XYZ file of C-alpha atoms in Angstrom:
668
model
C -136.343 -41.516 -49.986
C -137.321 -45.045 -49.006
C -134.846 -46.891 -46.819
C -133.204 -50.043 -48.126
C -134.433 -53.170 -46.328
C -131.677 -55.182 -44.676
C -131.861 -59.033 -44.559
C -132.228 -60.650 -41.147
C -129.154 -61.786 -39.225
C -130.230 -65.450 -39.056
C -130.070 -65.861 -42.843
C -126.571 -64.390 -42.956
C -125.299 -66.731 -40.275
C -126.685 -69.727 -42.140
C -124.876 -68.752 -45.336
C -121.580 -68.421 -43.515
C -121.915 -71.869 -41.964
C -122.642 -73.439 -45.359
C -119.522 -71.899 -46.854
C -117.369 -73.174 -44.014
C -118.653 -76.732 -44.544
C -117.854 -76.610 -48.254
C -114.329 -75.468 -47.536
C -113.732 -78.387 -45.123
C -114.934 -80.886 -47.711
C -112.636 -79.471 -50.359
C -109.570 -79.777 -48.133
C -110.320 -83.425 -47.447
C -110.729 -84.145 -51.140
C -107.424 -82.408 -51.922
C -105.550 -84.509 -49.386
C -106.818 -87.689 -50.967
C -105.614 -86.625 -54.416
C -102.030 -85.840 -53.383
C -99.510 -88.371 -54.591
C -96.138 -88.908 -52.972
C -92.822 -88.620 -54.812
C -92.432 -92.364 -55.383
C -95.704 -92.651 -57.228
C -94.793 -89.602 -59.371
C -91.385 -91.150 -60.194
C -93.058 -94.392 -61.228
C -95.506 -92.452 -63.333
C -92.608 -90.577 -65.128
C -90.629 -93.797 -65.835
C -93.529 -96.041 -66.828
C -94.623 -96.886 -70.325
C -97.850 -95.990 -72.085
C -99.825 -98.905 -70.584
C -98.991 -97.951 -67.034
C -99.862 -94.357 -67.846
C -103.295 -95.379 -69.155
C -103.898 -97.555 -66.086
C -103.035 -94.669 -63.810
C -105.417 -92.495 -65.712
C -108.271 -94.990 -65.445
C -107.777 -96.654 -62.072
C -105.459 -94.442 -60.065
C -105.968 -90.917 -58.910
C -106.269 -88.284 -61.646
C -103.116 -86.131 -62.036
C -103.679 -82.514 -62.862
C -101.473 -80.595 -65.271
C -99.920 -78.848 -62.309
C -97.945 -82.095 -61.500
C -94.664 -83.003 -63.211
C -94.703 -85.833 -65.733
C -92.868 -86.940 -68.824
C -94.682 -88.547 -71.697
C -93.691 -91.898 -73.081
C -92.313 -90.265 -76.191
C -89.784 -88.383 -74.098
C -91.140 -84.936 -75.036
C -90.890 -82.006 -72.693
C -93.863 -82.045 -70.358
C -93.768 -78.213 -70.133
C -95.120 -78.031 -73.663
C -97.456 -81.070 -73.478
C -101.047 -79.842 -73.645
C -102.707 -83.361 -73.645
C -105.417 -83.856 -71.070
C -107.763 -81.481 -69.412
C -107.073 -79.572 -66.264
C -108.822 -80.505 -63.087
C -108.232 -77.575 -60.810
C -111.714 -77.072 -59.469
C -111.123 -78.770 -56.167
C -107.626 -77.440 -55.672
C -108.584 -73.806 -56.306
C -111.483 -74.039 -53.944
C -109.667 -76.002 -51.250
C -106.615 -73.728 -50.993
C -107.689 -70.161 -50.293
C -104.312 -69.039 -48.914
C -100.904 -69.076 -50.630
C -98.204 -70.917 -48.723
C -94.859 -69.174 -49.192
C -91.656 -69.741 -47.276
C -89.978 -66.690 -45.715
C -86.950 -68.590 -44.411
C -83.526 -67.417 -45.595
C -82.240 -71.020 -45.398
C -84.063 -71.854 -48.626
C -81.830 -69.468 -50.552
C -78.472 -70.782 -51.722
C -75.561 -68.395 -51.165
C -73.670 -67.626 -54.418
C -70.110 -68.883 -54.729
C -69.000 -65.969 -56.909
C -68.330 -62.768 -54.958
C -67.664 -60.319 -57.795
C -70.858 -58.423 -57.052
C -72.969 -56.534 -59.585
C -70.332 -56.553 -62.305
C -71.002 -57.253 -66.009
C -69.951 -60.803 -66.854
C -68.672 -59.561 -70.209
C -65.542 -58.407 -68.406
C -64.617 -62.089 -67.817
C -65.524 -63.193 -71.311
C -61.911 -63.601 -72.460
C -60.561 -64.682 -69.049
C -59.932 -68.222 -67.770
C -61.893 -67.606 -64.566
C -65.400 -66.317 -63.988
C -64.822 -64.601 -60.632
C -63.612 -65.109 -57.073
C -64.986 -67.112 -54.207
C -65.389 -65.999 -50.611
C -61.751 -66.911 -49.903
C -60.523 -64.723 -52.744
C -59.496 -67.585 -55.011
C -60.277 -67.646 -58.689
C -63.263 -69.661 -59.862
C -62.105 -71.321 -63.034
C -64.506 -71.799 -65.878
C -65.884 -75.299 -66.474
C -65.895 -76.963 -69.840
C -69.232 -76.357 -71.497
C -70.999 -79.075 -73.475
C -71.651 -78.475 -77.107
C -75.042 -79.057 -78.698
C -74.300 -82.675 -79.669
C -73.289 -83.614 -76.122
C -76.326 -81.907 -74.666
C -78.582 -83.780 -77.128
C -77.095 -87.155 -76.207
C -77.361 -86.339 -72.511
C -81.033 -85.501 -72.903
C -81.614 -88.836 -74.696
C -79.873 -90.819 -71.961
C -81.317 -88.968 -68.975
C -85.037 -88.271 -68.944
C -84.608 -85.551 -66.296
C -81.966 -83.634 -68.214
C -84.494 -80.986 -69.152
C -84.760 -80.128 -65.440
C -81.236 -78.728 -65.531
C -80.374 -75.095 -66.381
C -77.011 -73.296 -66.637
C -76.171 -70.644 -63.981
C -73.872 -68.231 -65.790
C -73.070 -66.265 -62.648
C -71.687 -69.251 -60.659
C -70.700 -71.283 -63.774
C -72.628 -74.418 -62.797
C -75.728 -76.448 -63.730
C -78.708 -76.227 -61.383
C -81.541 -78.816 -61.303
C -85.041 -77.391 -60.981
C -87.348 -78.669 -58.275
C -90.881 -79.874 -58.827
C -92.279 -76.663 -57.428
C -90.151 -74.564 -59.815
C -91.199 -76.656 -62.840
C -94.806 -76.287 -61.788
C -94.424 -72.492 -61.633
C -92.743 -72.413 -65.045
C -95.503 -74.529 -66.624
C -98.221 -72.211 -65.309
C -96.357 -69.109 -66.463
C -95.979 -70.550 -69.972
C -99.754 -71.034 -70.129
C -100.396 -67.469 -68.982
C -101.772 -68.460 -65.586
C -100.956 -67.356 -62.091
C -97.726 -68.953 -60.806
C -99.422 -70.393 -57.711
C -102.230 -72.903 -58.155
C -103.670 -71.926 -54.772
C -104.640 -68.497 -56.104
C -108.199 -68.353 -57.488
C -108.796 -65.248 -59.604
C -112.527 -66.079 -59.873
C -113.340 -66.609 -56.210
C -116.922 -65.761 -55.112
C -117.424 -62.220 -53.916
C -117.783 -61.767 -50.184
C -119.874 -58.795 -49.163
C -118.149 -57.325 -46.151
C -120.608 -54.439 -45.767
C -122.738 -54.446 -42.656
C -126.398 -53.652 -43.312
C -126.968 -52.253 -39.851
C -128.649 -48.879 -39.302
C -125.976 -46.115 -39.429
C -126.044 -42.714 -37.797
C -125.213 -40.826 -41.009
C -126.614 -41.472 -44.495
C -124.314 -42.596 -47.354
C -123.997 -40.134 -50.252
C -123.710 -41.255 -53.874
C -124.299 -37.841 -55.485
C -122.579 -37.053 -58.839
C -119.460 -34.848 -58.981
C -120.260 -31.093 -59.052
C -119.585 -29.045 -62.183
C -117.108 -26.735 -60.470
C -114.562 -29.538 -60.325
C -114.399 -29.688 -64.150
C -114.196 -25.890 -64.774
C -110.889 -23.903 -64.450
C -110.711 -21.960 -61.228
C -111.314 -18.210 -61.542
C -109.438 -17.552 -58.337
C -106.338 -19.300 -59.707
C -106.495 -17.261 -62.946
C -106.693 -14.020 -60.941
C -103.710 -15.130 -58.889
C -101.719 -15.878 -62.043
C -102.497 -12.397 -63.451
C -101.405 -10.873 -60.155
C -98.087 -12.737 -60.304
C -97.506 -11.723 -63.939
C -98.019 -8.025 -63.147
C -95.705 -8.261 -60.165
C -92.997 -9.840 -62.354
C -93.336 -7.082 -64.972
C -93.060 -4.368 -62.312
C -90.017 -6.038 -60.833
C -91.606 -6.836 -57.475
C -90.885 -10.533 -57.946
C -87.337 -11.320 -58.987
C -86.128 -14.706 -60.100
C -82.893 -16.202 -58.971
C -80.058 -15.562 -61.365
C -78.653 -18.690 -63.001
C -75.494 -19.830 -61.355
C -72.391 -19.310 -63.418
C -70.623 -22.492 -64.293
C -67.073 -22.717 -62.968
C -64.526 -21.798 -65.576
C -62.316 -24.693 -66.543
C -58.643 -24.110 -67.168
C -55.597 -26.226 -67.723
C -53.775 -27.151 -64.570
C -50.236 -26.392 -65.757
C -50.974 -23.042 -67.418
C -50.897 -24.174 -71.042
C -54.109 -22.300 -71.728
C -53.476 -18.981 -73.479
C -56.329 -17.203 -71.692
C -55.128 -18.215 -68.227
C -51.787 -16.424 -68.656
C -53.362 -13.036 -69.261
C -53.610 -12.335 -65.532
C -51.324 -13.290 -62.722
C -52.326 -14.547 -59.291
C -52.709 -11.037 -57.895
C -55.190 -10.094 -60.655
C -52.924 -7.810 -62.687
C -52.162 -8.412 -66.335
C -48.989 -10.366 -66.910
C -46.612 -8.718 -69.378
C -43.279 -10.396 -70.055
C -40.118 -8.371 -69.562
C -38.625 -6.786 -72.692
C -35.537 -8.436 -74.020
C -32.222 -6.641 -73.790
C -30.824 -5.090 -76.937
C -28.479 -7.323 -78.892
C -24.955 -6.015 -79.623
C -24.251 -4.541 -83.048
C -21.231 -4.261 -85.311
C -19.762 -1.394 -83.293
C -19.453 -3.664 -80.223
C -17.430 -6.263 -82.078
C -13.899 -7.048 -80.869
C -12.648 -6.376 -84.411
C -15.005 -3.735 -85.873
C -14.610 -1.963 -89.183
C -12.593 1.244 -89.360
C -15.726 3.300 -89.907
C -16.967 2.368 -86.411
C -13.726 3.314 -84.620
C -13.818 7.011 -83.556
C -10.796 9.286 -83.766
C -9.166 10.981 -80.796
C -10.914 14.257 -81.600
C -14.292 12.555 -81.552
C -13.455 10.899 -78.232
C -12.537 14.292 -76.749
C -15.796 15.772 -78.056
C -17.728 13.059 -76.203
C -16.486 14.472 -72.917
C -18.113 17.815 -73.665
C -21.552 16.220 -74.139
C -24.157 15.689 -71.474
C -24.028 12.336 -69.766
C -27.394 11.355 -71.248
C -26.259 12.109 -74.812
C -22.780 10.658 -74.404
C -22.310 7.203 -76.043
C -22.048 4.440 -73.461
C -19.560 2.351 -75.410
C -16.549 3.392 -77.481
C -15.524 0.745 -80.037
C -11.971 -0.593 -79.898
C -10.060 -3.085 -82.028
C -8.339 -6.209 -80.640
C -6.178 -8.691 -82.493
C -7.844 -11.770 -80.984
C -10.877 -12.612 -78.906
C -8.817 -13.787 -75.921
C -7.228 -10.378 -75.578
C -10.608 -8.688 -74.986
C -10.746 -7.432 -71.355
C -13.786 -7.517 -69.099
C -16.544 -5.029 -69.819
C -16.344 -2.116 -67.379
C -20.044 -1.241 -67.313
C -21.387 -4.804 -67.146
C -22.428 -4.606 -63.481
C -23.820 -1.080 -63.836
C -25.911 -1.949 -66.899
C -27.272 -5.070 -65.186
C -28.155 -3.000 -62.132
C -29.895 -0.355 -64.269
C -31.855 -3.044 -66.085
C -32.984 -4.559 -62.794
C -34.133 -1.120 -61.647
C -36.080 -0.632 -64.870
C -37.749 -4.024 -64.554
C -38.636 -3.382 -60.924
C -39.713 0.271 -60.979
C -40.834 1.090 -64.511
C -44.408 0.100 -65.413
C -44.910 -2.042 -68.492
C -47.409 -1.523 -71.274
C -48.379 -3.963 -73.981
C -48.259 -2.484 -77.478
C -50.311 -4.325 -80.034
C -48.719 -4.301 -83.429
C -51.079 -4.103 -86.348
C -49.808 -5.596 -89.550
C -51.380 -3.565 -92.327
C -50.651 -3.912 -95.978
C -49.378 -0.527 -97.264
C -51.296 -1.015 -100.495
C -54.586 -1.102 -98.559
C -53.923 2.424 -97.208
C -53.836 3.939 -100.666
C -57.126 5.481 -101.802
C -59.027 3.546 -104.430
C -59.362 5.976 -107.317
C -62.239 5.540 -109.743
C -61.655 4.552 -113.325
C -61.131 7.310 -115.891
C -64.023 5.993 -117.923
C -66.404 6.727 -115.044
C -65.218 10.363 -114.797
C -66.064 11.360 -118.356
C -66.617 14.019 -119.601
C -63.473 15.701 -118.344
C -60.801 17.937 -119.965
C -58.612 15.996 -122.365
C -56.841 18.557 -124.563
C -55.511 22.038 -123.828
C -57.813 24.578 -125.494
C -56.211 27.886 -124.511
C -53.283 29.095 -122.422
C -52.940 32.518 -120.750
C -49.283 33.399 -120.305
C -47.929 36.484 -118.573
C -47.720 35.901 -114.816
C -44.247 35.346 -113.367
C -45.469 33.735 -110.161
C -48.138 31.331 -109.022
C -51.720 32.349 -109.765
C -53.629 32.556 -106.469
C -57.120 33.536 -107.648
C -59.233 33.960 -110.777
C -62.681 35.479 -111.291
C -65.027 35.531 -114.285
C -66.976 38.626 -115.360
C -70.809 38.457 -115.265
C -71.150 38.227 -119.062
C -68.473 35.523 -119.320
C -66.352 37.479 -121.829
C -63.565 38.567 -119.469
C -61.570 36.868 -116.766
C -59.310 38.403 -114.089
C -56.352 36.700 -112.399
C -54.124 37.622 -109.450
C -50.640 36.280 -108.789
C -48.053 36.333 -106.020
C -45.807 38.424 -108.274
C -48.012 41.443 -107.371
C -49.794 41.763 -110.729
C -53.491 41.678 -111.680
C -54.392 40.922 -115.279
C -57.643 40.999 -117.280
C -57.913 38.485 -120.136
C -60.339 37.920 -122.969
C -61.697 34.406 -122.672
C -62.044 33.491 -126.343
C -58.763 34.915 -127.658
C -56.486 34.866 -124.587
C -55.505 38.526 -125.177
C -54.328 40.412 -122.082
C -56.412 43.592 -121.927
C -54.972 45.355 -118.868
C -52.327 44.893 -116.168
C -52.059 46.462 -112.666
C -48.884 46.261 -110.614
C -50.104 46.257 -107.012
C -46.721 45.767 -105.373
C -47.782 42.986 -102.990
C -48.851 39.404 -103.425
C -52.466 39.185 -104.543
C -54.599 36.771 -102.492
C -58.053 37.203 -103.990
C -59.799 38.848 -106.957
C -63.584 39.206 -107.421
C -65.681 40.806 -110.183
C -68.763 42.837 -109.354
C -71.825 40.594 -110.109
C -73.771 43.386 -111.900
C -73.208 43.429 -115.696
C -73.154 47.268 -115.822
C -70.558 47.726 -113.046
C -67.161 46.577 -114.329
C -65.417 46.913 -110.954
C -62.770 44.478 -109.756
C -62.053 43.931 -106.033
C -58.467 42.896 -105.285
C -57.046 41.914 -101.861
C -53.300 42.483 -101.501
C -51.788 42.301 -98.032
C -53.805 44.507 -95.649
C -55.445 46.514 -98.448
C -58.451 45.933 -100.687
C -58.409 47.739 -104.043
C -61.579 48.568 -105.992
C -60.326 48.991 -109.586
C -62.045 50.348 -112.679
C -61.417 47.894 -115.511
C -62.368 50.447 -118.209
C -64.927 48.136 -119.821
C -68.409 49.191 -120.889
C -69.830 52.232 -122.697
C -69.459 55.883 -121.729
C -72.588 55.982 -119.625
C -71.441 52.973 -117.555
C -67.991 54.519 -117.171
C -69.466 57.748 -115.746
C -71.442 55.761 -113.192
C -68.343 53.746 -112.214
C -66.165 56.861 -111.839
C -68.796 58.449 -109.617
C -68.915 55.377 -107.352
C -65.122 55.198 -107.103
C -64.719 58.882 -106.082
C -64.287 59.845 -102.401
C -65.122 63.450 -101.594
C -64.030 63.448 -97.905
C -61.191 61.272 -96.525
C -62.006 58.639 -93.923
C -65.305 56.937 -93.189
C -68.020 58.337 -90.953
C -70.465 56.405 -88.813
C -74.057 57.426 -88.033
C -73.032 59.913 -85.323
C -70.415 61.629 -87.520
C -67.353 60.155 -85.842
C -64.543 58.773 -87.970
C -64.261 55.030 -87.521
C -60.870 53.468 -86.971
C -61.700 49.981 -88.308
C -61.074 50.625 -92.029
C -59.987 53.801 -93.787
C -61.324 54.636 -97.259
C -58.747 56.415 -99.443
C -58.579 57.525 -103.071
C -55.966 55.634 -105.105
C -55.003 57.904 -108.006
C -52.250 55.578 -109.186
C -54.593 52.726 -110.066
C -57.733 54.810 -110.561
C -59.858 53.389 -107.761
C -60.389 53.177 -103.988
C -58.046 51.651 -101.406
C -59.556 50.160 -98.204
C -56.820 49.959 -95.571
C -57.396 47.188 -92.982
C -55.494 46.448 -89.801
C -54.823 42.751 -90.665
C -54.142 40.706 -93.792
C -57.256 40.168 -95.928
C -57.658 36.607 -97.220
C -60.879 36.803 -99.289
C -63.405 39.262 -100.741
C -67.021 38.455 -101.690
C -69.637 40.660 -103.396
C -73.346 40.876 -102.645
C -75.728 39.990 -105.478
C -76.798 43.667 -105.829
C -73.186 44.840 -106.248
C -73.293 47.512 -103.523
C -71.991 45.463 -100.571
C -68.844 43.391 -100.229
C -67.450 41.395 -97.317
C -63.810 40.930 -96.344
C -62.297 38.243 -94.125
C -59.272 38.752 -91.876
C -58.489 35.464 -90.070
C -56.331 37.233 -87.459
C -58.847 39.997 -86.795
C -60.502 38.269 -83.788
C -63.918 39.915 -83.166
C -63.491 42.248 -86.191
C -62.366 39.483 -88.533
C -65.342 39.873 -90.920
C -66.394 43.323 -92.139
C -69.110 44.456 -94.556
C -68.472 47.496 -96.761
C -71.072 49.586 -98.634
C -69.742 51.092 -101.859
C -72.430 53.752 -102.374
C -72.120 55.291 -98.868
C -68.404 54.488 -98.352
C -68.987 53.054 -94.871
C -67.824 49.919 -93.063
C -69.618 47.999 -90.329
C -69.037 44.876 -88.291
C -71.350 41.898 -88.413
C -73.777 41.717 -85.466
C -72.826 38.118 -84.697
C -70.303 36.555 -82.378
C -67.677 34.531 -84.192
C -67.110 30.961 -83.010
C -63.681 29.877 -84.124
C -61.214 31.136 -86.684
C -63.059 32.367 -89.825
C -61.929 31.073 -93.218
C -64.330 32.595 -95.742
C -67.742 34.236 -96.075
C -70.349 34.441 -98.822
C -73.764 36.028 -99.440
C -76.856 34.057 -100.401
C -77.672 34.605 -104.117
C -81.428 35.257 -103.588
C -82.106 35.904 -99.878
C -80.662 38.054 -97.092
C -78.642 35.166 -95.655
C -74.958 35.267 -94.793
C -72.662 32.207 -94.641
C -69.569 32.192 -92.398
C -67.245 29.191 -92.557
C -64.751 28.402 -89.810
C -62.175 25.627 -89.779
C -64.664 23.071 -88.445
C -68.187 24.057 -89.507
C -70.357 26.568 -91.365
C -72.850 28.922 -89.680
C -75.832 30.384 -91.537
C -77.201 33.775 -90.307
C -80.238 35.863 -91.211
C -79.126 39.481 -91.747
C -82.611 40.959 -91.269
C -83.496 39.093 -88.064
C -79.839 38.998 -86.962
C -79.954 35.451 -85.623
C -78.500 32.030 -86.341
C -80.580 29.870 -88.699
C -78.563 26.680 -89.076
C -75.205 25.190 -88.248
C -73.781 22.858 -90.899
C -71.714 20.039 -89.388
C -68.946 19.241 -91.874
C -66.835 16.765 -89.937
C -63.737 17.960 -91.837
C -60.329 18.681 -90.387
C -59.947 22.143 -91.900
C -62.394 23.946 -94.193
C -60.741 25.760 -97.093
C -63.587 27.188 -99.223
C -67.351 27.425 -99.601
C -69.660 27.863 -102.611
C -73.433 28.332 -102.969
C -75.604 27.210 -105.871
C -77.154 30.081 -107.894
C -80.603 28.935 -106.719
C -79.409 28.945 -103.093
C -80.684 25.472 -102.165
C -77.333 23.629 -102.257
C -74.017 24.396 -100.563
C -70.662 22.709 -101.012
C -67.754 22.982 -98.585
C -64.179 22.044 -99.518
C -61.330 21.029 -97.234
C -57.556 20.898 -97.422
C -57.444 17.097 -97.177
C -59.238 16.773 -100.510
C -62.784 16.100 -99.268
C -65.936 17.947 -100.264
C -69.258 18.036 -98.368
C -72.498 18.587 -100.240
C -75.324 20.102 -98.154
C -78.992 20.416 -99.065
C -80.448 23.452 -97.268
C -83.939 21.917 -97.251
C -82.700 18.816 -95.421
C -80.747 18.361 -92.210
C -77.518 19.993 -91.105
C -75.562 16.835 -91.935
C -73.902 16.538 -95.382
C -76.038 14.978 -98.084
C -72.983 13.439 -99.717
C -69.225 13.466 -99.162
C -66.865 13.434 -102.157
C -63.155 12.683 -101.896
C -60.124 14.024 -103.770
C -61.967 16.705 -105.773
C -62.228 20.530 -105.818
C -65.483 21.898 -107.224
C -67.235 25.237 -107.558
C -70.757 26.032 -108.712
C -70.982 28.269 -111.771
C -73.773 29.524 -113.954
C -73.863 28.331 -117.532
C -73.742 31.630 -119.423
C -77.179 33.339 -119.454
C -79.217 30.992 -121.593
C -80.930 29.098 -118.815
C -80.340 30.185 -115.234
C -81.813 27.010 -113.811
C -79.043 24.879 -115.289
C -75.579 24.811 -113.819
C -72.377 22.845 -114.274
C -69.230 22.031 -112.311
C -66.109 24.042 -113.232
C -62.680 22.729 -112.341
C -60.408 25.493 -111.048
C -56.710 24.807 -111.624
C -53.998 26.840 -109.833
C -50.672 26.829 -111.691
C -47.356 28.643 -111.151
C -46.906 30.560 -114.369
C -50.212 30.455 -116.201
C -53.929 29.730 -115.934
C -55.131 26.827 -118.057
C -58.712 26.619 -119.324
C -60.194 23.476 -120.801
C -63.225 23.338 -123.040
C -65.524 20.343 -122.816
C -69.192 19.641 -123.497
C -71.736 18.220 -121.028
């Protein structure tokens, strides 16, 4: 690159000398134009002729000087004439300012930086340096100020100082500054905003070249290194390597004298404050003149001495004629001492009382209209039992029904007519009756005490009766296991009195359930421990225990209607076992207090469990082990609707009465 040629030094020196000469000439010209104060005063007070003469003959006054026009108008707003500031701006290059503190007038008012509105309605405006009040002066109204301005031509020089409550007269310098500020100029006339530029750069040869290259592009692009650092910080925060300071908890405010309810919950030592219980108020028996019913006899007083000291009454009522004849209480000091011991030694506990409306605790029963259809009229009544009916069972064809009562009798009824076909007197209270599910086997299983009776009802044709008599005949007494040894769990015996078989158990039998094929039946003995549930085979006359461990007290058992699955219900839940694989399939969580009964749908896909508190759990075997729905205050059993369509089923209400079994007929 070609080097820039620098001008010679001689030419620069000449230019500087010329500028210095011009500056000297300007200062001389400025001194000649200055006018003293007397001439200015004469110019302000003169008339229009004198003003024109001064403009033509005398020195020319610039607009920076103070003057008042002949009309008396404010010279701050008088724009007549043209400015002549060329010489003054060039002659004065520096600004002369005074730094002396003597030029400043010390304020009389010593109130400091206080709003003057505080003294608006007061008679004084502040205090002087001696501490005395500075009383407010009487202000002129607008009319007085107008007349004063007409009389005095320099009245416009005065301004009101609100801080010191006095009028201050502006100087010529201050009026000059105000005039220039009103015109939008610099306050000082010596300042020239358009002064010629002075090149202070030296054009000598330098050791290093000057660079005027453009800014690089990297200064306008986001930094990649900074973005990587930000990503690194973000990952460290997510991993927990960088932890922020926890925000400081604000101090908890509380009332100083303990009126706050939350502050009284804990005492100074940190423990919960519980007020002392109040002493028991005296009753009618502690009156000085109680009723005769409260005064014990001498025999009762003597019987008190035979009681333990804890059970003995602490006060024996007595009657006095007047209140002044009542003596001092003997146990006053002792009771006060015992109360102090209780307050000092016994721990206190706060009991929260819950105010509950008793009506809200009652169950909300549904409307009767929503429960339709339900039994309305009595269709048929079966009379004959002398005690409460404990169990009923319907025959497979639906023509016959069997009932067992606590009076020790078992009866077979015809459903349509209510005729009692047959009666057995068992001798003990009957707990359960169950018909054989096969239509050709009219056998009734009855549990009475520790025995289970298999009775021949006498129904069916001759061929069916021969088959039933053959099944209910025992050739050898006792039951044999696979090795030929007589088992001691249950004994099979022929019952000639009732024409059937008697199975003698070692504990009370609560329920009996048949298998769908009619050859097996299960019995439940709640007090039988590990042998509580037994399975009997009618064809082989043998008894065996279930190969499962019982968990809890068994309540009832039932076979699956289509598969080799066995249900065992305890007081809390229901366990489902596979008889072929001999393992647990599912555990149904009921959530009930005490299970009372269990029923399985004829298709085997739904199970309902009833409880003694009136709740019923509905389980779907294809879903989870939790109940599909929970019904309250109802007792239901699944039943098959005759034999027309096996896929349809209905709910049958089972009613247990004392003297009879009631059946209701209704249509769905």
